[in-house]
Short mmCIF file of C-alpha atoms and ligand atoms in Angstrom, two decimals:
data_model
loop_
_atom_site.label_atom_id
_atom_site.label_comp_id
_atom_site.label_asym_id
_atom_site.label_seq_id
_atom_site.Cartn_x
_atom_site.Cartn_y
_atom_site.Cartn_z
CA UNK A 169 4.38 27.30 -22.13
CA UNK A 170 1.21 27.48 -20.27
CA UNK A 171 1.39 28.29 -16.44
CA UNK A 172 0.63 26.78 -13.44
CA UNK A 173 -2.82 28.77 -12.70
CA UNK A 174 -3.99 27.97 -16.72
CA UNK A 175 -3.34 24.19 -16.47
CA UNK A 176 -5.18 23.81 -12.61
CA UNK A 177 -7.63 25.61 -14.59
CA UNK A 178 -7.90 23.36 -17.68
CA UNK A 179 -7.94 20.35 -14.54
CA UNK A 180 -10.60 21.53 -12.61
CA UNK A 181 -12.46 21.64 -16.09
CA UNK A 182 -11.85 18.58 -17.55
CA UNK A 183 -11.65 16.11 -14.31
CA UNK A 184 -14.39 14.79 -12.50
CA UNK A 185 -14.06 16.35 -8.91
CA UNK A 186 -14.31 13.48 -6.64
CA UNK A 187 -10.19 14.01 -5.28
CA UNK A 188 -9.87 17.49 -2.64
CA UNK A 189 -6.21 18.48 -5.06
CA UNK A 190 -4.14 20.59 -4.07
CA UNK A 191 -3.47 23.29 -6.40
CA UNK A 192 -0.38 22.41 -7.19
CA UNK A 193 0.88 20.28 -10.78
CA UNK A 194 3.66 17.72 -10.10
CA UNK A 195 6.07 17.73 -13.65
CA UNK A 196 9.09 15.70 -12.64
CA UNK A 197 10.51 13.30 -9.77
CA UNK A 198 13.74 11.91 -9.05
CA UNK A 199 14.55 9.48 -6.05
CA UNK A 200 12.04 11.38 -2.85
CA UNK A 201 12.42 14.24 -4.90
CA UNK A 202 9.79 16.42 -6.44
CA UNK A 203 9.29 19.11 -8.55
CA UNK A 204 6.34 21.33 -9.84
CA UNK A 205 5.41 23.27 -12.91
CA UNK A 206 7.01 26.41 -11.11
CA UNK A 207 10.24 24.81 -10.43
CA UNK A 208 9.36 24.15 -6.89
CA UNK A 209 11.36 21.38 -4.96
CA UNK A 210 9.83 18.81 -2.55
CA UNK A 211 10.70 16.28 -0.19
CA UNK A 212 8.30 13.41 -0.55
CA UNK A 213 7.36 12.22 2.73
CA UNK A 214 4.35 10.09 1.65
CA UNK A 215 5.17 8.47 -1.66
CA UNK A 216 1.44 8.63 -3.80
CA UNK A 217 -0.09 6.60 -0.75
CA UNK A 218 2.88 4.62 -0.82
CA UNK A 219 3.04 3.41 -4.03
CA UNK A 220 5.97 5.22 -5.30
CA UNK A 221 7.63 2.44 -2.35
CA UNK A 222 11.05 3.32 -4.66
CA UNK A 223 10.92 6.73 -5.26
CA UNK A 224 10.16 8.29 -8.53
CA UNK A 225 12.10 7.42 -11.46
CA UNK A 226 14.10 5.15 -10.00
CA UNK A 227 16.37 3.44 -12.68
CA UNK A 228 16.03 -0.46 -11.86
CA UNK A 229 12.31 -0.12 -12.32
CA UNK A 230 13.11 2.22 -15.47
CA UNK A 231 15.17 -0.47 -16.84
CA UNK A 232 12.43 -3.27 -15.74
CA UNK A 233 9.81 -1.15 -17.99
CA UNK A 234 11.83 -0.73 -20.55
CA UNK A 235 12.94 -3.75 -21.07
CA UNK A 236 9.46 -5.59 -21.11
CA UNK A 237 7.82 -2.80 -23.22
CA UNK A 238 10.46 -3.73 -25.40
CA UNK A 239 9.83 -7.60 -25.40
CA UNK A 240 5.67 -8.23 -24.92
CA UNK A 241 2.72 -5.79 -23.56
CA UNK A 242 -0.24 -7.86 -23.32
CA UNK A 243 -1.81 -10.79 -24.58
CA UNK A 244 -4.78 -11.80 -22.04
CA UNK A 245 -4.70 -14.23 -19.59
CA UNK A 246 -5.91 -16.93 -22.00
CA UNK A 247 -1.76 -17.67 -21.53
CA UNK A 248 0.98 -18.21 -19.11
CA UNK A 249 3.39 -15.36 -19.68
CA UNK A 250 6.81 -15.73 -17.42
CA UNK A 251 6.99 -12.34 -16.01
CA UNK A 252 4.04 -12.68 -13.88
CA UNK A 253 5.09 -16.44 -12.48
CA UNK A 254 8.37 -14.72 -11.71
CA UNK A 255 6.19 -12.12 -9.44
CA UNK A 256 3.87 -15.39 -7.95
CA UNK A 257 7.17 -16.73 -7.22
CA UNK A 258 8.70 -14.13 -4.93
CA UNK A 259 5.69 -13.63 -3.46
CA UNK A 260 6.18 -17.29 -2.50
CA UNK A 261 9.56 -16.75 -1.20
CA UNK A 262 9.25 -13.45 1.00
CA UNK A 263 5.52 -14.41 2.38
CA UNK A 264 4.05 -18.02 2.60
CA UNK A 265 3.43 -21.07 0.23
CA UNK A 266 0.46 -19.57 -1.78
CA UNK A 267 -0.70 -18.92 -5.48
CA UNK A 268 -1.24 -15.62 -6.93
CA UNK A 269 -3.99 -13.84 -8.89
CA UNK A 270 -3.03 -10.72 -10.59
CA UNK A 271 -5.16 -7.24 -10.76
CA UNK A 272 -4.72 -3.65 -11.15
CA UNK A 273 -5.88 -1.76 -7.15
CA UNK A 274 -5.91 -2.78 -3.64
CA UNK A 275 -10.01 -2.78 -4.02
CA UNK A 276 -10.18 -5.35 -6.67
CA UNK A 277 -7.77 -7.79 -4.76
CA UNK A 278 -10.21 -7.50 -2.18
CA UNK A 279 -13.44 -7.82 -3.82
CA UNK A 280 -11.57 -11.13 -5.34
CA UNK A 281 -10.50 -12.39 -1.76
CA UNK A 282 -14.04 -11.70 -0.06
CA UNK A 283 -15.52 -13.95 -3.33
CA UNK A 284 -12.98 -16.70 -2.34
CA UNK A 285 -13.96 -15.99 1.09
CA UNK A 286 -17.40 -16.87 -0.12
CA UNK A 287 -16.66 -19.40 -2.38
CA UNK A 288 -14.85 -21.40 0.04
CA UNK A 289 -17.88 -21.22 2.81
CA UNK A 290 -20.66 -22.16 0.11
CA UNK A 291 -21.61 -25.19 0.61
CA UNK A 292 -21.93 -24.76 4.55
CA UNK A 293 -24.29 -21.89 3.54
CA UNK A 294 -20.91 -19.36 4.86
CA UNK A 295 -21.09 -15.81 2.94
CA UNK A 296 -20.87 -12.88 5.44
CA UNK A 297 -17.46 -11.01 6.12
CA UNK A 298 -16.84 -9.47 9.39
CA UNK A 299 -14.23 -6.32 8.89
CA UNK A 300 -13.03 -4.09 11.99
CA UNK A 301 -14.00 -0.36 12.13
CA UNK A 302 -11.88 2.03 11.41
CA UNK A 303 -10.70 -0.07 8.50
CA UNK A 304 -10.23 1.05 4.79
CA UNK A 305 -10.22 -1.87 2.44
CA UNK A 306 -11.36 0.50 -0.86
CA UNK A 307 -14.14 1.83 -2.89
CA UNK A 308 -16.34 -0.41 -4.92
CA UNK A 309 -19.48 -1.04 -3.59
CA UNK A 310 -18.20 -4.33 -1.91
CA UNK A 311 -15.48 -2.78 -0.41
CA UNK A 312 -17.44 0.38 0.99
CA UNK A 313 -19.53 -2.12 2.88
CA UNK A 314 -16.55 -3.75 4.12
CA UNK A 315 -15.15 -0.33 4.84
CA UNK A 316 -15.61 0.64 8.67
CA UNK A 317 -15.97 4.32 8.36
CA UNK A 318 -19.29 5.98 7.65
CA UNK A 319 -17.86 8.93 6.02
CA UNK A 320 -16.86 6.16 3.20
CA UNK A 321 -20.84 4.84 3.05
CA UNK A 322 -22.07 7.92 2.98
CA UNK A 323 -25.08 8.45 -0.06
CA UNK A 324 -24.17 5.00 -1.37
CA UNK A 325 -26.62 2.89 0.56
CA UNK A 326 -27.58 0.84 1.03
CA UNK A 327 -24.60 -1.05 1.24
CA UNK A 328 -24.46 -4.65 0.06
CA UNK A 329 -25.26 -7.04 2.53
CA UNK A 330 -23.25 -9.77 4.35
CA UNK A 331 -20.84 -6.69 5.72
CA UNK A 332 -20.64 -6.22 9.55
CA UNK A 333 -17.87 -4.40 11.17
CA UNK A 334 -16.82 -4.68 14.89
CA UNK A 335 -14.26 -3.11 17.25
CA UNK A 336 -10.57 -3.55 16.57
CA UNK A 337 -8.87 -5.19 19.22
CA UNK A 338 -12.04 -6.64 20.81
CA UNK A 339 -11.91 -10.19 20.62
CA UNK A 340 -15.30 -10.81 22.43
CA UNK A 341 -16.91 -8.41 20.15
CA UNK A 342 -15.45 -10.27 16.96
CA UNK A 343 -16.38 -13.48 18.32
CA UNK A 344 -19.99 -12.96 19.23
CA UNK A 345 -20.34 -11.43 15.47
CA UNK A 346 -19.75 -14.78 14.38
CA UNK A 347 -22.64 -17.14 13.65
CA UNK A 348 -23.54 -20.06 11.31
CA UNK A 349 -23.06 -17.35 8.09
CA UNK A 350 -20.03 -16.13 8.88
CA UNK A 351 -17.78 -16.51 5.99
CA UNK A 352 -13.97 -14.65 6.64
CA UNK A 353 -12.38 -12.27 8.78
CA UNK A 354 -10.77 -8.98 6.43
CA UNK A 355 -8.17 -7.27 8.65
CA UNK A 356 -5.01 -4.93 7.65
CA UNK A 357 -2.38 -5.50 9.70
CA UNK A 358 -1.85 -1.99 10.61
CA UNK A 359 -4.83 0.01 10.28
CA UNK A 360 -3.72 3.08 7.07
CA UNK A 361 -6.52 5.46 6.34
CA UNK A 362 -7.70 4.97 9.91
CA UNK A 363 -4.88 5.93 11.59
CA UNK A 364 -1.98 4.34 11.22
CA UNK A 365 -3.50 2.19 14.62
CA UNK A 366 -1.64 -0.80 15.86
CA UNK A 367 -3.76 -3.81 17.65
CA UNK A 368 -3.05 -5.39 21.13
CA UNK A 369 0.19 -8.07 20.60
CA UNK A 370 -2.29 -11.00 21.24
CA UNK A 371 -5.30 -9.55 18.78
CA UNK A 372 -3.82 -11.39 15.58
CA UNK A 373 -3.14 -14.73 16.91
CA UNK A 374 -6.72 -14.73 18.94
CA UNK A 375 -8.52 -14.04 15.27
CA UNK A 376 -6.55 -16.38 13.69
CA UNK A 377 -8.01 -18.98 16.51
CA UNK A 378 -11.08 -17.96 15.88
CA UNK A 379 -11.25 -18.65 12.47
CA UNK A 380 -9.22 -22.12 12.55
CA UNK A 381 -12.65 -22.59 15.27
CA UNK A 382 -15.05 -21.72 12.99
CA UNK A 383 -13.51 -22.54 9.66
CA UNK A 384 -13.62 -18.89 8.44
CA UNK A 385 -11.49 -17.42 5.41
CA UNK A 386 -9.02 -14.92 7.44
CA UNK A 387 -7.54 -12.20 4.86
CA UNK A 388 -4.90 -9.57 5.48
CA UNK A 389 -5.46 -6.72 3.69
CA UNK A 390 -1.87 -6.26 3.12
CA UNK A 391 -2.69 -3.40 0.57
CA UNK A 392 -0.39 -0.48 2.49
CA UNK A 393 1.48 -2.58 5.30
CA UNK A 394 2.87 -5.17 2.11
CA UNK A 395 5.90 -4.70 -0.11
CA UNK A 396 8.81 -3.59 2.87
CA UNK A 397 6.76 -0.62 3.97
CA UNK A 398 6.91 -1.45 7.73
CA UNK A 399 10.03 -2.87 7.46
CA UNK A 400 9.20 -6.66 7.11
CA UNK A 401 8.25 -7.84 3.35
CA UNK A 402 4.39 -8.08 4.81
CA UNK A 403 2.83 -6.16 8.34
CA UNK A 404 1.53 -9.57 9.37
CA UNK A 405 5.21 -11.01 9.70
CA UNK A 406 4.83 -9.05 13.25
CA UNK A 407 2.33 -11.54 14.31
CA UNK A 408 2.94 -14.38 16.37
CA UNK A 409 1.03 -16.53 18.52
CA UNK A 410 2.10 -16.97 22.94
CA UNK A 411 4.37 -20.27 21.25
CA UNK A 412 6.32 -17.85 18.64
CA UNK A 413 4.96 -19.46 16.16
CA UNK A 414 3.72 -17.13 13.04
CA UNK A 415 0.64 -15.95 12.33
CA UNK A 416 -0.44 -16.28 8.62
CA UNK A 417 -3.53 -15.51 6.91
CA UNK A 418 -5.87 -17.96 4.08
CA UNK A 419 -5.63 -14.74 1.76
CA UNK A 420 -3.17 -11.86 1.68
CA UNK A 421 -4.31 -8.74 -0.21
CA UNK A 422 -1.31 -6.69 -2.08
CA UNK A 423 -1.67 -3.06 -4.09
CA UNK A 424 0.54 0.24 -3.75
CA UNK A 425 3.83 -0.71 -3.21
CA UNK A 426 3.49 -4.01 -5.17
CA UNK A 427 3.93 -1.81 -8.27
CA UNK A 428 6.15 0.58 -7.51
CA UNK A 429 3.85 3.21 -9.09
CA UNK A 430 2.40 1.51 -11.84
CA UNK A 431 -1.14 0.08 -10.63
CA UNK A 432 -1.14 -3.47 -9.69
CA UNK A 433 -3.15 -5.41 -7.26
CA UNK A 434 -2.30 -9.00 -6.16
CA UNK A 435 -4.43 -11.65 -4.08
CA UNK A 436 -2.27 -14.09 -2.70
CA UNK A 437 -3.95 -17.43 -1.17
CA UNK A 438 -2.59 -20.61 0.39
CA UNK A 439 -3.71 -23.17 -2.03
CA UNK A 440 -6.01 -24.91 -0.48
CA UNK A 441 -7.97 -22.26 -0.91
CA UNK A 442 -6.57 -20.71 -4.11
CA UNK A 443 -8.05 -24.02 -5.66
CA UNK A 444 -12.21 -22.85 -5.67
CA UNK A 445 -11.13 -19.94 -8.04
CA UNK A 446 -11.65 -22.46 -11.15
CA UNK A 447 -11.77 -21.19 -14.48
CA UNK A 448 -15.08 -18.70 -14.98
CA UNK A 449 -15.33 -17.54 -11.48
CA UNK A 450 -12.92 -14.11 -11.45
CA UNK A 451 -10.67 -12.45 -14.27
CA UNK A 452 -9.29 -9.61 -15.16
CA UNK A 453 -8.60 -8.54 -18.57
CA UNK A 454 -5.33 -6.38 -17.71
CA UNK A 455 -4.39 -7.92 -15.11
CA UNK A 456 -0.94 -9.27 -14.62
CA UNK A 457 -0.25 -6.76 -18.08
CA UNK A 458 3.59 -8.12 -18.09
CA UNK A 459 5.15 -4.25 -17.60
CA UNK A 460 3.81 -3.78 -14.80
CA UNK A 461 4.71 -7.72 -13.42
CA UNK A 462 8.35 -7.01 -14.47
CA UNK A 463 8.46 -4.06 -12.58
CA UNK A 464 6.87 -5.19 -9.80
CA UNK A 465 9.53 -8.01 -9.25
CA UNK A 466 12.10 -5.21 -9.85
CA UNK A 467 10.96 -3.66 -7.06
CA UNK A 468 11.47 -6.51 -5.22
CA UNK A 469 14.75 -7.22 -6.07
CA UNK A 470 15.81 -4.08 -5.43
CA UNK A 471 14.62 -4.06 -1.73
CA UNK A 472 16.73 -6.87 -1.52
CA UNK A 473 19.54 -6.26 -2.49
CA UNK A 474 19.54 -2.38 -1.22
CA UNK A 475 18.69 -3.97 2.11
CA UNK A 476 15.87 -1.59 2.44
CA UNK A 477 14.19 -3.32 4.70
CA UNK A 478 16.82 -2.60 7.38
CA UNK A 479 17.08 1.01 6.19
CA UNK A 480 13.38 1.59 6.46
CA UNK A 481 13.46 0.17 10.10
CA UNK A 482 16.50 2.74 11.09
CA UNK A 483 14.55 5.33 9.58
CA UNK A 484 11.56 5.12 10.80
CA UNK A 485 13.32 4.69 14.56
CA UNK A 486 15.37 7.89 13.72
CA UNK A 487 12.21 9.37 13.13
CA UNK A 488 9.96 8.08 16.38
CA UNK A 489 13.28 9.26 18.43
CA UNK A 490 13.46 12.44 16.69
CA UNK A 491 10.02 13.84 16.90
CA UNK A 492 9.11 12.31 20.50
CA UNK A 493 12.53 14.43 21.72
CA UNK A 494 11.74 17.68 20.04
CA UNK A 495 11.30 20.41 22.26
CA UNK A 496 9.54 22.74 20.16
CA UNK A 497 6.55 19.85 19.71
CA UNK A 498 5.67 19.16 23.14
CA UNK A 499 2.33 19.00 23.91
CA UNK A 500 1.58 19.43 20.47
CA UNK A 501 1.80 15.46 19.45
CA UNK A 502 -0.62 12.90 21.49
CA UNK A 503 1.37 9.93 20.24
CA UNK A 504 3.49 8.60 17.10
CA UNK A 505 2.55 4.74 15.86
CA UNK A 506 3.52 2.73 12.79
CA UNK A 507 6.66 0.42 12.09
CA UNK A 508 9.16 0.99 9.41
CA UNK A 509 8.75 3.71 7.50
CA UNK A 510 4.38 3.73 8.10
CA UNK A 511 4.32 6.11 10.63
CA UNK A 512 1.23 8.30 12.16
CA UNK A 513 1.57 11.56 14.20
CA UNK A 514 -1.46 11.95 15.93
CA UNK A 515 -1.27 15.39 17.34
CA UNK A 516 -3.46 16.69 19.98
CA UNK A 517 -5.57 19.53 18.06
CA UNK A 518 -6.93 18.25 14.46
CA UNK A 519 -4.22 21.13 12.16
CA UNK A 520 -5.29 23.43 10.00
CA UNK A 521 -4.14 23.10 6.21
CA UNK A 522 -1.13 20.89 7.48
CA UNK A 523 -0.72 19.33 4.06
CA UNK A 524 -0.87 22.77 2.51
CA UNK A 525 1.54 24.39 4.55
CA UNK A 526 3.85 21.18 4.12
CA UNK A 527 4.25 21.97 0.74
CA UNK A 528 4.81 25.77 1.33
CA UNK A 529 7.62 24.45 3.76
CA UNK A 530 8.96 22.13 0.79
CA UNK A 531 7.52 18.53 1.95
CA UNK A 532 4.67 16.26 0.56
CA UNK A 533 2.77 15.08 3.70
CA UNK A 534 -0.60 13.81 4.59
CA UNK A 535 -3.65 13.87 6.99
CA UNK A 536 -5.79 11.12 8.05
CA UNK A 537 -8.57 10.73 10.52
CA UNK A 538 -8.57 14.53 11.31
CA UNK A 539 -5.45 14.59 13.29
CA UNK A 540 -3.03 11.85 12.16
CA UNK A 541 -0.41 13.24 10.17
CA UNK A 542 1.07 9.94 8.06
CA UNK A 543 4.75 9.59 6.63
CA UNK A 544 5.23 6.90 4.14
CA UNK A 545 8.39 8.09 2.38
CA UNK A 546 10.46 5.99 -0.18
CA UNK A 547 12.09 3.10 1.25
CA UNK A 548 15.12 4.62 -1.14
CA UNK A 549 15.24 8.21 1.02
CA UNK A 550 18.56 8.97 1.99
CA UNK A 551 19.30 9.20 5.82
CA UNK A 552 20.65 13.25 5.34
CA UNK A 553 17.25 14.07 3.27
CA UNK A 554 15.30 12.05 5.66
CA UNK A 555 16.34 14.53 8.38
CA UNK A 556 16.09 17.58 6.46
CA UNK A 557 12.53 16.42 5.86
CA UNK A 558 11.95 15.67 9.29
CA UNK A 559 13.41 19.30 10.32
CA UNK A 560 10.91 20.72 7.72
CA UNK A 561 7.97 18.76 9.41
CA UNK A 562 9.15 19.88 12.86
CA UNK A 563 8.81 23.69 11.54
CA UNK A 564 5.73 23.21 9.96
CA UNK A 565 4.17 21.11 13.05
CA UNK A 566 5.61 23.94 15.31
CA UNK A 567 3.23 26.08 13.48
CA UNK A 568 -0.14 24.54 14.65
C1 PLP B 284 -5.75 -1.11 3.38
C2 PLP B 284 -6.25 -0.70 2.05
N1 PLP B 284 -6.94 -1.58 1.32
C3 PLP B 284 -7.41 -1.28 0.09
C4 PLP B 284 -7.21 -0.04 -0.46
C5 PLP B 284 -7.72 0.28 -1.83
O1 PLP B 284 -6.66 0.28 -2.71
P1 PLP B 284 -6.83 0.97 -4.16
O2 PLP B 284 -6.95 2.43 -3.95
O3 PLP B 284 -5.57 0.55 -4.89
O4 PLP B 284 -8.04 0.36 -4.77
C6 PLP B 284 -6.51 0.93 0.27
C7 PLP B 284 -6.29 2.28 -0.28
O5 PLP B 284 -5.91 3.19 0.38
C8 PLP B 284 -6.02 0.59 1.55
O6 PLP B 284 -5.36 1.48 2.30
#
């Protein structure tokens, strides 16, 4: 059997170093369990970015897989196949009356909103897209422009016009960047790679306002808030205006989660404006592949009827309560944000190798925006592991 050291080896050969890895080689997960090649055991606390929303292996979504691969893997979407109506269906239920346009990422359900964004604004000459800074909306070339961090522009410009980025939370900033071109708004609902950073109450509604003004496109990039990760089915269902009334967006953007671990991307749009995206204007030639639509309703169903939601909201208040209380963190943590189980630590000093000595300590962890340590475990993590893991991020905090 070959060791640990000869496969890293064989990896740092044979893939294309654009990921900082850790040299360590996952082999098996169960539930928030991992293990590595040496036997190692790990708590995950952050889920692949959140996409393993279940855990690993996590039988319902086994039996989903199975079941499909079984029955029908692909034909194109020259045809209606049933598993992926069932997934536009309960996306219909748990968000807003919409249609649904299947893809593989989070980046290519954007670059398919910010076309309908265009689309839509055509014929009153309407093509730019104002995004927030601090956001993280993907990696094409589109979406790096959209992006509002430099470090994500960086040797790739110039970057394709029509992308301007204000301040989050600054609704006179967002407003004066509107003018006669001004297409759609792209906003997640709670900045991820940023920061986990949460907007003034009033923000949403106010942008929503402004686009009903203006007729603007307003998309939620739903891609790490969707799917019961904050502890709603979408971060937007937060949002209301001063009358209580709801705050919805034109276009919701879905990835992660959605898929449980298996890579699928959704765009979601009322269908008013779901209607412009006539035949010939997007595709995908995988997308909707009916595995990964069968699981991704599994996963659904079994947030549902595991009431996860609920347990991901107790959870992630254990957690808030937990840390803010420890004595051996004071001073070391300048404030905890997030909902459900999306939560950021921003500590006061950026740490040194956090993630790395996470994973000495036995959890999976990771750092954003130099200083914000983000939890995203599976919504499936037991309430005795949770604290264990919590305990083992306390010692390894209590380090820095
Ligand atoms: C808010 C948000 N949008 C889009 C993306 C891109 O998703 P993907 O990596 O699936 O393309 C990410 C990825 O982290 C994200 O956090």
């Amino acid at each position: 059997m070959a060791t640990t050291e000869e496969i890293l080896e064989r990896g740092r050969t044979a893939l294309i170093g654009n990921y900082g890895r850790l040299p360590v080689v996952m082999q098996r997960g169960e539930g928030s369990l991992l293990w590595d090649t040496d036997g190692k055991q790990y708590i995950d606390l952050f889920a692949g970015f959140g996409g393993a929303i279940l855990g690993h292996c996590h039988p319902a979504l086994i039996e989903a897989a199975t079941r499909q691969a079984a029955k029908l893997w692909h034909v194109g979407n020259t045809f209606y196949t049933e598993p992926q109506i069932d997934l536009a269906e309960r996306l219909n239920r748990t968000a807003f009356p919409g249609q649904a346009f299947f893809c593989h990422s989070g980046v290519e359900a954007n670059e398919a909103a910010c076309k309908l964004a265009r689309l839509r604004g055509k014929e009153r000459g309407r093509w730019k897209v104002i995004s927030l800074n601090k956001s993280f909306h993907g990696r094409s070339l589109a979406m790096i422009s959209a992006t509002g961090n430099p470090k994500t522009k960086a040797g790739f410009e110039p970057m394709v016009p029509g992308f301007i980025q204000v301040e989050p939370g600054d609704i006179a900033a967002l407003k004066s960047a509107i003018d006669t071109e001004t297409a759609g708004i792209i906003m997640e609902p709670i900045q991820g790679e940023g920061g986990i950073n949460v907007y003034p109450a009033a923000y949403p509604a106010q942008v929503r306002q402004l686009c009903d003004e203006n007729g603007l496109t307003l998309i939620f990039d739903e891609v790490w808030t969707g799917c019961g990760r904050t502890g709603k089915w979408f971060g937007h269902q937060y949002f209301t205006d001063a009358a209580g009334r709801p705050v919805l967006p034109d276009i919701m953007t879905l990835g992660k989660a959605i898929g449980g671990g298996l890579p699928v991307g959704a765009m979601f749009a009322r269908p008013e404006v779901a209607k412009l995206l006539v035949p010939g204007t997007h595709g995908c030639t995988l997308g909707a592949n009916p595995i990964c639509m069968a699981v991704a309703t599994a996963v659904f169903d079994t947030i549902e009827s595991g009431k996860l939601l609920d347990h991901g909201n107790r959870l992630g208040e254990f957690a808030v309560a937990r840390l803010s209380r420890e004595p051996r963190l004071a001073g070391r943590i300048a404030g905890i944000r997030g909902r459900g189980l999306m939560l950021g630590i921003e500590m006061t000093t950026p740490p040194e190798k956090i993630v790395e000595k996470g994973l000495e300590k036995g959890i999976v962890i990771n750092l954003t925006a130099q200083k914000v340590i983000r939890l995203a475990p599976p919504l499936t993590i037991p309430q005795e592991l949770w604290e264990k893991g919590l305990d083992l991020l306390i010692d390894t905090l209590a380090l820095v």
